[in-house]
Coordinates of C-alpha atoms in Angstrom, one line a residue:
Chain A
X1 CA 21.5 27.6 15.9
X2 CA 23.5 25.1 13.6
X3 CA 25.3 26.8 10.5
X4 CA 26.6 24.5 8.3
X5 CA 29.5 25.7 5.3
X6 CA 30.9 23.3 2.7
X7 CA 33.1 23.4 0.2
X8 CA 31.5 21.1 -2.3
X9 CA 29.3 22.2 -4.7
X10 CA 25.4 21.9 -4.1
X11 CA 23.3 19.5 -6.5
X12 CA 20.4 22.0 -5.4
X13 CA 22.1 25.3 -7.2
X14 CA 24.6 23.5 -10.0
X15 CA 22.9 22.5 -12.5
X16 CA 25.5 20.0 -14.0
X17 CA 25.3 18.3 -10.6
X18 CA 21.4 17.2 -10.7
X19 CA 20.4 14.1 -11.2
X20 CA 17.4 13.5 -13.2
X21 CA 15.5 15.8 -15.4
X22 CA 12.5 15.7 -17.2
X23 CA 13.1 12.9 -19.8
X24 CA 12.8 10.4 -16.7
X25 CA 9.8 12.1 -15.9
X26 CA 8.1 12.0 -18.8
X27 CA 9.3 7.8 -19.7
X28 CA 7.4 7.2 -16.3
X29 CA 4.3 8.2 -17.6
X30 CA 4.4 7.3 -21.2
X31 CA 5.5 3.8 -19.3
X32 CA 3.1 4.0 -17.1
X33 CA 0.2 4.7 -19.5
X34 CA 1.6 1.5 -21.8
X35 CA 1.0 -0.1 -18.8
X36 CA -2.4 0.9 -18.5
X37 CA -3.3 0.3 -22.3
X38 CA -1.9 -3.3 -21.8
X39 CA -3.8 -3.9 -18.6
X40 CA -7.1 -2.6 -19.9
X41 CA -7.0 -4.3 -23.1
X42 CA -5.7 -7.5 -22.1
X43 CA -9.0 -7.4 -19.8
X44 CA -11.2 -6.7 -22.0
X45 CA -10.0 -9.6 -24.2
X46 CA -10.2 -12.3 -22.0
X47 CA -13.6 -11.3 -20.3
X48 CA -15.3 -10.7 -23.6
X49 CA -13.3 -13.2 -25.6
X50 CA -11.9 -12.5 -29.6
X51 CA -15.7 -13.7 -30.8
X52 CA -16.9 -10.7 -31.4
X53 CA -15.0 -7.0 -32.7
X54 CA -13.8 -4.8 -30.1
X55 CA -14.7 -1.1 -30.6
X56 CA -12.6 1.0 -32.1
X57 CA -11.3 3.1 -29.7
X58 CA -9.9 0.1 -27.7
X59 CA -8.2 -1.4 -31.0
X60 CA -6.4 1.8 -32.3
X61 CA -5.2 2.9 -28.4
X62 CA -3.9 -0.5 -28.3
X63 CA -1.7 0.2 -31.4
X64 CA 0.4 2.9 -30.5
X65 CA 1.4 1.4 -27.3
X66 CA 4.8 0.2 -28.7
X67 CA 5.3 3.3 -30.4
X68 CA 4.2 5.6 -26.9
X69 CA 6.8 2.8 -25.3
X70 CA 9.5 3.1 -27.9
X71 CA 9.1 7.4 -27.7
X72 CA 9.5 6.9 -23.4
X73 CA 12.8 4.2 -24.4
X74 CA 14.0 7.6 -26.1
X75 CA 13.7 9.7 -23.7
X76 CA 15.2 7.4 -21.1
X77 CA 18.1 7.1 -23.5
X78 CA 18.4 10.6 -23.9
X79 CA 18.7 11.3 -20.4
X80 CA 21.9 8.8 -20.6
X81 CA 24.9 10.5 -19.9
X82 CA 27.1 8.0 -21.6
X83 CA 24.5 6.6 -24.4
X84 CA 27.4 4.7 -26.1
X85 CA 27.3 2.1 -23.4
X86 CA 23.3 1.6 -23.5
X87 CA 23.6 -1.8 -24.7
X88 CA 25.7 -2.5 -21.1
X89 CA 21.9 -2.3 -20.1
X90 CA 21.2 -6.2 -22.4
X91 CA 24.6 -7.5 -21.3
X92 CA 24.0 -8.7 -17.5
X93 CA 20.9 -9.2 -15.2
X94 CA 21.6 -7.3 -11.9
X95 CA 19.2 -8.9 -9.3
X96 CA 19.3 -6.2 -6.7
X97 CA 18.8 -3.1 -9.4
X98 CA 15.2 -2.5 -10.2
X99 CA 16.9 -0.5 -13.0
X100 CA 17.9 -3.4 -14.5
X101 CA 14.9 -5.7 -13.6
X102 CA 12.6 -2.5 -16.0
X103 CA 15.4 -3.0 -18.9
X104 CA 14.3 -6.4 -19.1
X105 CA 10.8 -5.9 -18.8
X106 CA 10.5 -3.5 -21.4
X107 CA 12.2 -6.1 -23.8
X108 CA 9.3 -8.7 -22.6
X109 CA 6.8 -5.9 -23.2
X110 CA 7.3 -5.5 -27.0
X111 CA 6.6 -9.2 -28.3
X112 CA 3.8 -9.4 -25.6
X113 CA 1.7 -5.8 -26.7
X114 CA 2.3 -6.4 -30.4
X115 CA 0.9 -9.6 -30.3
X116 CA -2.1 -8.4 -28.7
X117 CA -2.2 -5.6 -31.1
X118 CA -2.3 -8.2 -34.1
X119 CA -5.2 -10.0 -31.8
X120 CA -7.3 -7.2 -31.4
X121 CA -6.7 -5.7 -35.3
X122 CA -7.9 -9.1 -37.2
X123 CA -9.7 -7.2 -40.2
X124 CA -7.9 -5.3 -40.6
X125 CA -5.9 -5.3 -44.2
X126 CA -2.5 -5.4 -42.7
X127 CA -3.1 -8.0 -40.2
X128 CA -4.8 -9.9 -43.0
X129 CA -1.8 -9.4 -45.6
X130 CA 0.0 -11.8 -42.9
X131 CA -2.5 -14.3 -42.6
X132 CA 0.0 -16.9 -40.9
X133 CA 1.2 -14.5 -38.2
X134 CA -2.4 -14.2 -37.2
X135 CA -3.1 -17.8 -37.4
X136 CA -0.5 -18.3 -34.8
X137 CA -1.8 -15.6 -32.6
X138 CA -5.1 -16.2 -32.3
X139 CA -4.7 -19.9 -30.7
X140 CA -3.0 -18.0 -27.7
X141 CA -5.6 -15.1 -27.3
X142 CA -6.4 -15.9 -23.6
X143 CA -3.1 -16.3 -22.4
X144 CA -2.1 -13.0 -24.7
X145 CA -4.5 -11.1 -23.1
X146 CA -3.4 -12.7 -19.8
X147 CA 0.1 -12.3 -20.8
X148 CA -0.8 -8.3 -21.1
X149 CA -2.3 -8.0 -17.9
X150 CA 0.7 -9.5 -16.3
X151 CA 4.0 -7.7 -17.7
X152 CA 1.5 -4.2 -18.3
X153 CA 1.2 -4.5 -14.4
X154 CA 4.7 -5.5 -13.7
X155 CA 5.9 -2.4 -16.2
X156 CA 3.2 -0.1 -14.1
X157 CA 4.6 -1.3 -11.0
X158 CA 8.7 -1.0 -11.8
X159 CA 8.1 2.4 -12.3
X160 CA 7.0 2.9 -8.6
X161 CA 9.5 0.1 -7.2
X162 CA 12.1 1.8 -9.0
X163 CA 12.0 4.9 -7.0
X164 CA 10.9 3.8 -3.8
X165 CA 13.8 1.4 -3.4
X166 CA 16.2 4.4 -2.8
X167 CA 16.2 4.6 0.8
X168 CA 18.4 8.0 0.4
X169 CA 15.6 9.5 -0.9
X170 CA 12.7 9.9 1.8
X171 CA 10.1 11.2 -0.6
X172 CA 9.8 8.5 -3.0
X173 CA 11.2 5.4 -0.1
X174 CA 7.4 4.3 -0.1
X175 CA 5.6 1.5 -0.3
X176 CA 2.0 3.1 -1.6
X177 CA 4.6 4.7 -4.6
X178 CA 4.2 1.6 -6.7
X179 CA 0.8 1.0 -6.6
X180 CA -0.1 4.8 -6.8
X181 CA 2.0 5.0 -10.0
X182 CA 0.2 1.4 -11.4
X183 CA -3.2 2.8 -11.1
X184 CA -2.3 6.5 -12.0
X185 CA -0.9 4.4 -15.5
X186 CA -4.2 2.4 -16.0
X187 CA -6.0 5.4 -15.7
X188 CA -3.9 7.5 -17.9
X189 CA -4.2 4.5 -20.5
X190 CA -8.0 4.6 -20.2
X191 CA -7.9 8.5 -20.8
X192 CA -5.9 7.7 -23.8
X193 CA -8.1 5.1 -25.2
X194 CA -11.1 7.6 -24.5
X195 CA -9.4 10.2 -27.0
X196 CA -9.6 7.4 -29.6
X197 CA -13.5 7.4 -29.4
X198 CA -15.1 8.1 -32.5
X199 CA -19.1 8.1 -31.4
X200 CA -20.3 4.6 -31.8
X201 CA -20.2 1.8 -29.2
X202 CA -21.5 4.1 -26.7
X203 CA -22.2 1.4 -24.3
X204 CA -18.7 -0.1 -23.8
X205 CA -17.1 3.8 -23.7
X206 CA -19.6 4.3 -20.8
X207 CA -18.1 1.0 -19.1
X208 CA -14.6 2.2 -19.9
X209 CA -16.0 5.7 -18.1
X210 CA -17.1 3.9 -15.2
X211 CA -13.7 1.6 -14.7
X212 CA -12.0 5.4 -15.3
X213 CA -14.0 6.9 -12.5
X214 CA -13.1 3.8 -10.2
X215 CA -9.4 4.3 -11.4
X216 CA -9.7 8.0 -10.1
X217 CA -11.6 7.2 -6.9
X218 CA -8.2 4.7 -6.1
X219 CA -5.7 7.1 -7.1
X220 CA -7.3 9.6 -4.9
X221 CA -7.0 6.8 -2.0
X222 CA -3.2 5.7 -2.6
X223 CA -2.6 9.8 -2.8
X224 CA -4.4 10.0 0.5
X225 CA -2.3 7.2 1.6
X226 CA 1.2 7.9 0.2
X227 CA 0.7 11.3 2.0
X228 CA -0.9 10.7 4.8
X229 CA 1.8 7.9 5.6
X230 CA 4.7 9.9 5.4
X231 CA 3.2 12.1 7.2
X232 CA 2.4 9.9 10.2
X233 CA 6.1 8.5 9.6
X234 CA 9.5 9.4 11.0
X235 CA 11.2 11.9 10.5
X236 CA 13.0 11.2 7.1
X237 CA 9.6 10.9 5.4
X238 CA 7.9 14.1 7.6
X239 CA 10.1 16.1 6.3
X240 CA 9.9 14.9 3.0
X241 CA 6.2 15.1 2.6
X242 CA 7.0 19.2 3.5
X243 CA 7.7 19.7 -0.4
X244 CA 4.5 19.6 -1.2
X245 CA 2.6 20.5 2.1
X246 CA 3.9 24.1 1.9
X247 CA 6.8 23.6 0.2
X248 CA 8.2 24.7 -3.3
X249 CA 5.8 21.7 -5.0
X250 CA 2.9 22.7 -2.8
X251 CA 0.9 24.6 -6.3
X252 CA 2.0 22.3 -8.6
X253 CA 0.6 19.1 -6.7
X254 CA -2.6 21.0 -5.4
X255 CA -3.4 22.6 -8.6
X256 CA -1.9 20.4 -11.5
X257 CA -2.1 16.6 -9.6
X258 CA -4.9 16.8 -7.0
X259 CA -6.9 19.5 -8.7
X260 CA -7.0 19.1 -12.7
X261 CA -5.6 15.4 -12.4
X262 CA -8.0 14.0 -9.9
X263 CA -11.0 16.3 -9.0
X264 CA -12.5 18.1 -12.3
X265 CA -12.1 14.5 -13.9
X266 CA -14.4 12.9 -12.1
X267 CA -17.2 15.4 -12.1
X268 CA -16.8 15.6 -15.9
X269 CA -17.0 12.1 -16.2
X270 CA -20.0 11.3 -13.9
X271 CA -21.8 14.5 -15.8
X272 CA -20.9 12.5 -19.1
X273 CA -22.2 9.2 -17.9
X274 CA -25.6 10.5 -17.3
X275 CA -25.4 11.9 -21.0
X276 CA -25.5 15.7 -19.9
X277 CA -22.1 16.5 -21.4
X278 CA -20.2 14.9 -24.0
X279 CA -16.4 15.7 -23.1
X280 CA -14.6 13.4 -25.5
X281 CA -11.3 15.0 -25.3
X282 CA -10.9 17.8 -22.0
X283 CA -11.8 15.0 -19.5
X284 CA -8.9 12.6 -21.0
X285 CA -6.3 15.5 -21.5
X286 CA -7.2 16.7 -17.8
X287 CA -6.2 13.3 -16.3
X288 CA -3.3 12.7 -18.8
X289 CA -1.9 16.1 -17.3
X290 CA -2.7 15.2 -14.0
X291 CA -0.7 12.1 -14.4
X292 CA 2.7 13.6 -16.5
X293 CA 2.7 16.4 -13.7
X294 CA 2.1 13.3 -11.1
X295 CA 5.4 12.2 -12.6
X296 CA 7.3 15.5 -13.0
X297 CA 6.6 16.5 -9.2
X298 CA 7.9 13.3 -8.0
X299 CA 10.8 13.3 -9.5
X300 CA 12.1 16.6 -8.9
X301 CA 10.5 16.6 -5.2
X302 CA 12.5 12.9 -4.4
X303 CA 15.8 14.8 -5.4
X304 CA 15.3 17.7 -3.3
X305 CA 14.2 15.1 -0.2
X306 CA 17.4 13.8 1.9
X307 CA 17.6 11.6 5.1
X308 CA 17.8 13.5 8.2
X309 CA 21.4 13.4 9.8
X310 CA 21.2 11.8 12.6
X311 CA 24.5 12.5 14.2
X312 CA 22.3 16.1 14.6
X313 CA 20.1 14.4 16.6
X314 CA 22.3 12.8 18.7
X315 CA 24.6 16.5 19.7
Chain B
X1 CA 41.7 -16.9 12.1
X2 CA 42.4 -14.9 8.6
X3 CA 40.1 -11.8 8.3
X4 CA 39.3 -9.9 5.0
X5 CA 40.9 -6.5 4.6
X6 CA 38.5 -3.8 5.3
X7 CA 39.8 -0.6 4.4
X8 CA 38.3 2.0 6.5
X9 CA 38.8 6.0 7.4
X10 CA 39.3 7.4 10.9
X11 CA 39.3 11.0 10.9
X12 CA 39.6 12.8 14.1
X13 CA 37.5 15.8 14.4
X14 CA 39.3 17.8 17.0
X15 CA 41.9 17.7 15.3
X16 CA 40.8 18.6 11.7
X17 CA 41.1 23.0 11.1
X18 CA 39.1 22.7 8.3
X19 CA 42.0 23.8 5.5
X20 CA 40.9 22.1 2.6
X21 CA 44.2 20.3 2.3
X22 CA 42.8 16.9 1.4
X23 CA 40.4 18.6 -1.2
X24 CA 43.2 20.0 -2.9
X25 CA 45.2 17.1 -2.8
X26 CA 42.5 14.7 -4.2
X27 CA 41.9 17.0 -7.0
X28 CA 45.5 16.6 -7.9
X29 CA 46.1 13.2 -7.3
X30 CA 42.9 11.8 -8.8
X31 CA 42.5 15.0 -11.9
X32 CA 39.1 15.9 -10.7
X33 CA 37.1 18.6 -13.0
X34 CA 36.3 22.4 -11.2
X35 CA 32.7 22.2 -9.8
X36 CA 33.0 18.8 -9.2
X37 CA 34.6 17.2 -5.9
X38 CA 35.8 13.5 -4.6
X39 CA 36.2 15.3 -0.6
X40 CA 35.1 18.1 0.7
X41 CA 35.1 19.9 4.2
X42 CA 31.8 20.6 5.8
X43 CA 32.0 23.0 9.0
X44 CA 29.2 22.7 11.6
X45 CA 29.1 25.8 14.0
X46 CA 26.4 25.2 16.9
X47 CA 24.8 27.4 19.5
X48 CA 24.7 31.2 20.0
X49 CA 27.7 34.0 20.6
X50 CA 29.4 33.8 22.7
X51 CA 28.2 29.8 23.6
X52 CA 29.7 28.2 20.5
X53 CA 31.2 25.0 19.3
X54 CA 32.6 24.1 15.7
X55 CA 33.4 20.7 14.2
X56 CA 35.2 20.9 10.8
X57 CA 34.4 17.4 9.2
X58 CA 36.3 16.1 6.2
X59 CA 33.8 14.2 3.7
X60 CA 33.7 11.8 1.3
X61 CA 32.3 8.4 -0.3
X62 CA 31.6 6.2 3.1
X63 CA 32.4 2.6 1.1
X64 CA 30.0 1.3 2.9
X65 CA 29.3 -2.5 3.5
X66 CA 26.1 -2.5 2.2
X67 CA 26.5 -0.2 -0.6
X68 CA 22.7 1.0 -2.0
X69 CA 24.7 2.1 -4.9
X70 CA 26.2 -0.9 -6.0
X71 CA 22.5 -2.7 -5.4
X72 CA 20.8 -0.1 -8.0
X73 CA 24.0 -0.4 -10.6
X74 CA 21.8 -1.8 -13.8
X75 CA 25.1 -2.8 -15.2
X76 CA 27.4 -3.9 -12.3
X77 CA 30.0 -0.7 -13.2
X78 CA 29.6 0.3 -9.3
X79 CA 31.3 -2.8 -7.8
X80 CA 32.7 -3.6 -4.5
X81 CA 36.5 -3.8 -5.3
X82 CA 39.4 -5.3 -3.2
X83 CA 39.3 -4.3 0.4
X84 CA 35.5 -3.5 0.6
X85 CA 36.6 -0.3 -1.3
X86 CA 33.2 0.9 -3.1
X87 CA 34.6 1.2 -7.0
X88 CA 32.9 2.4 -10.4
X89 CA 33.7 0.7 -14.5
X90 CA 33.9 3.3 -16.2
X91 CA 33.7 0.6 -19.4
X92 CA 30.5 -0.8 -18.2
X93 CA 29.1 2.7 -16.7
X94 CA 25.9 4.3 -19.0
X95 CA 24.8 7.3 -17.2
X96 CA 21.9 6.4 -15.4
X97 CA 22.6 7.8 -12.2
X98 CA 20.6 5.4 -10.8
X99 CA 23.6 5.1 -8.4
X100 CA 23.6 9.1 -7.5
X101 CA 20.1 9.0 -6.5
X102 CA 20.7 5.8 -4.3
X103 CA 23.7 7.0 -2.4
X104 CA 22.6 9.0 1.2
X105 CA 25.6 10.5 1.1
X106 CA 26.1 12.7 -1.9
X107 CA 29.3 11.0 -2.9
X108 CA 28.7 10.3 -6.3
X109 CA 28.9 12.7 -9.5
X110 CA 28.6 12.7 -13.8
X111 CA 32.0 13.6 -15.4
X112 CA 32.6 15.3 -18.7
X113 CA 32.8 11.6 -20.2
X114 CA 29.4 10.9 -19.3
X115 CA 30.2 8.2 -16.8
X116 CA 30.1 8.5 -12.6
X117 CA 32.5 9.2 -10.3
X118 CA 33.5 9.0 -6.3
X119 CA 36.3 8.6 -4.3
X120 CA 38.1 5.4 -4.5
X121 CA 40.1 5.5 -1.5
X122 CA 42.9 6.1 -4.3
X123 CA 42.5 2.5 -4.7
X124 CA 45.3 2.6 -7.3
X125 CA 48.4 3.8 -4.7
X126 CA 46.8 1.3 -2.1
X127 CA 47.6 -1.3 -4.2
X128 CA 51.3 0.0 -3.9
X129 CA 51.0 -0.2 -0.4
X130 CA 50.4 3.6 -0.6
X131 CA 48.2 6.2 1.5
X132 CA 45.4 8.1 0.1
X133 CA 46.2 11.3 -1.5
X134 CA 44.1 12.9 1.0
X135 CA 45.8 10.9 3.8
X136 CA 49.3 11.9 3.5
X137 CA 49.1 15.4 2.8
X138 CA 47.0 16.3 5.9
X139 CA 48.8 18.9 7.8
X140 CA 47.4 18.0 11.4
X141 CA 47.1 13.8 10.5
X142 CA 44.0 14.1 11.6
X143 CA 42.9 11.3 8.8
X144 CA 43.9 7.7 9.4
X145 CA 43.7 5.1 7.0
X146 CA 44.0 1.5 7.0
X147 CA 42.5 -2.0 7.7
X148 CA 40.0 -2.5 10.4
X149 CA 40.4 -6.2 10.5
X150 CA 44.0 -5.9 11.1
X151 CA 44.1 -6.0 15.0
X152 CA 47.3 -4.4 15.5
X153 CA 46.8 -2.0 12.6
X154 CA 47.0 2.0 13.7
X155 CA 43.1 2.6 12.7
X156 CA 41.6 -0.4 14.4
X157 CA 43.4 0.6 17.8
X158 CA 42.0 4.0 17.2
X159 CA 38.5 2.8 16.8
X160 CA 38.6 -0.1 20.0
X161 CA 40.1 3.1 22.2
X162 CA 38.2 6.1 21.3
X163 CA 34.6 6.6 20.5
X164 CA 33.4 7.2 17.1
X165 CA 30.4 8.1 15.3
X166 CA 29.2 7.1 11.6
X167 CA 26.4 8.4 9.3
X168 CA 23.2 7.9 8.4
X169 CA 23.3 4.4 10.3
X170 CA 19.7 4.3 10.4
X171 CA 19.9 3.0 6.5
X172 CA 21.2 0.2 7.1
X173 CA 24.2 1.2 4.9
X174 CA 27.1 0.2 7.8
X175 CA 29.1 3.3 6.5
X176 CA 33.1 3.2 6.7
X177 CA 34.0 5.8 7.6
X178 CA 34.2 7.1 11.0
X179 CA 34.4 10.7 13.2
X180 CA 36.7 10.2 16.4
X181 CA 34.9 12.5 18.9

């Protein structure tokens, strides 16, 4: 038997000692689903070109990506515990912090998704009331949608690298993290522009259904993978992988993330695709809960996760 | 050849009883808020009555070499200060925690100002040529203190004579502090 007693105070029962809450939760997935808007529309542009009008559902989804990114800045800056030093964030470049690499991205992100949003909105009366801004946009559509693609993946992939660089933290110190969280974004950003349908152009919802149901079909591999690996891992990560193997995030991840998130989506969606259900908003609002409770789990779970002591072992 | 000061802690385990001495003294010393703590005392008992063995194991911020806090710093306030001593800004510090999460060891922790804080090896009565608070009040000297690159300093003997564990090696971290056995 080992018993261990400390004096200090536990970040487990304290509450003023935890470290992140949900604010950082929920910025990870509004970021991630920017991500995803960017990504898929930035696609769709440069396959299909700026000849002829995208549907609708892709132009207005596009258009509140700065505002979805501006609402997940807040919440980041909410969960600062000394905001009047934010702008510390804009006032050096730290190589080694993926922190500081995301602050910088999300600058990048804003010129980059608004110009895209003027690109896809030509017709509009308030892209029109600025004729020159959209004469100096539409030159540059392919490497704007390009451009998207790019920092929408690199914003989808921070996310991830952020958390798995933190070696003291066995639950979210891996390498499928990153990708898991960039396709869990796309797809959340597809579900998003899937709410924005309005009935016409059938033909290009069904393809953005059947990218969806490829999304989901990944997500449920890199989930297979990120557990499976730490699973078949040392001991840091076996342990880790406990929280939500029978551990105190075992429902939520089973239920919420595999179960909502990843399962009834898919069957909803292939039901839909063969035009024997129309589910224009519960199949979207499943996988955009799937994917905030993704977020939430991970978070909490990586806190709870610590690196096995090895001077243990060794007695 | 000249060698860097590396400031590093020795703390013998036999020797420690485990009275909270250098807690109490770092709170003083350093003002540290209740519910918060710069050191604390862990106590390990192992085995079964009446087979037993304790270790009492005085803890802090390890100041390690390759600090994982200072790498996820967004703003450089964590900083490796003079003597490899593991330091925060409070000037340039936001409130991330980025730093908390990265550190193995617990060390770290939010004051009522919003910013982080650790132990800094009371950096500022080194610089006097001073001890740690925690150093010079402990009743059994079972904490020594000094520079490891100093070959005829008191802590580098003890650490070429006796044999001496560290933490969470496996990270890569090269933790400085170190548990005489």
């Amino acid at each position: 038997m080992n018993e261990l007693t400390t004096t200090r105070s536990n970040p487990l029962i304290d509450p003023h000692l935890h470290i992140w809450g949900h604010e950082v939760a929920l910025y990870l997935f509004l970021g991630g689903m920017v991500a995803g808007i960017m990504v898929l529309t930035g696609l769709y542009y440069f396959i299909k070109g700026i000849d002829r009008e995208a549907p609708g559902f892709i132009r207005n989804g596009m258009l509140a990506s700065p505002i979805l990114l501006s609402l997940g800045m807040l919440f980041l800056f909410l969960d600062l515990e000394h905001k009047p030093n934010v702008l510390r964030f804009y006032l050096t470049f730290q190589v080694t912090s993926p922190m500081s690499w995301g602050s910088w991205i999300l600058i990048v992100i804003y010129p980059v998704s608004i110009a895209m949003i003027v690109l896809a909105n030509r017709g509009r009366w308030w892209v029109d009331w600025m004729p020159a801004l959209s004469a100096r946009v539409v030159p540059y559509w392919r490497a704007i949608a390009l451009a998207n693609v790019f920092f929408g993946a690199l914003l989808g992939l921070y996310t991830g690298i952020l958390l798995s660089s933190f070696t003291a933290r066995p639950f979210w110190n891996n390498g499928v993290l990153p990708p898991l969280f960039l396709i869990s974004g796309i797809s959340a950003g597809a579900a998003w522009m899937i709410l924005f349908h309005d009935g016409r152009s059938v033909r290009e919802k069904d393809e953005l259904g059947l990218i969806k149901l490829g999304l989901i079909v990944t997500e449920i591999m890199a989930l297979v993978l990120y557990i499976s690996s730490m699973l078949a891992s040392a001991a840091n990560q076996h342990e880790a992988v406990f929280l939500v193997l029978g551990g105190p995030f075992t429902a939520q991840f089973w239920v919420f993330v595999v179960g909502i998130g990843l399962l009834v989506p898919p069957l909803l969606q292939g039901m839909e695709l063969l035009h024997k259900l129309e589910s224009r908003f519960v199949m979207p609002l499943l996988v955009l809960v799937g994917g905030l409770v993704l977020r939430m789990l991970v978070v909490q779970a990586g806190q709870m996760s610590h690196v096995v002591q090895l001077t243990e072992v060794l007695r | 050849m000249f060698k860097k000061i590396r400031y590093v802690m020795a703390i013998e385990t036999a020797k420690c009883v485990g009275c909270g001495a250098c807690v109490f003294a770092c709170k003083q010393e350093n003002d540290v808020p209740v519910g918060f703590a710069r050191d604390w005392v862990e106590q390990e008992v192992h085995g079964t009555y009446p087979v037993l063995s304790m270790e009492n194991r005085s803890q802090r911020c390890q100041h390690c070499d390759r600090p994982p806090c200072v790498y996820a710093c967004p703003t450089g306030a964590s900083h490796v200060g003079p003597g490899g001593i593991t330091l925060v800004d409070g000037d340039l510090c936001t409130g991330c925690k980025a730093c908390i999460a990265a550190c193995p060891y617990d060390a770290r922790y939010v004051t009522s100002r919003g910013v982080v804080d650790k132990c800094t090896f009371c950096a500022h009565r080194v610089a006097q040529g001073m001890e740690p608070a925690c150093v010079a009040v402990c009743p059994t000297s079972c904490l020594h203190f000094g520079d490891a690159n100093d070959p005829n300093g008191e802590v580098a003997g003890l650490l070429a004579t006796r044999r001496h564990r560290r933490q969470k090696t496996h990270l890569g971290t090269e933790p400085q502090l170190y548990w005489l056995d």
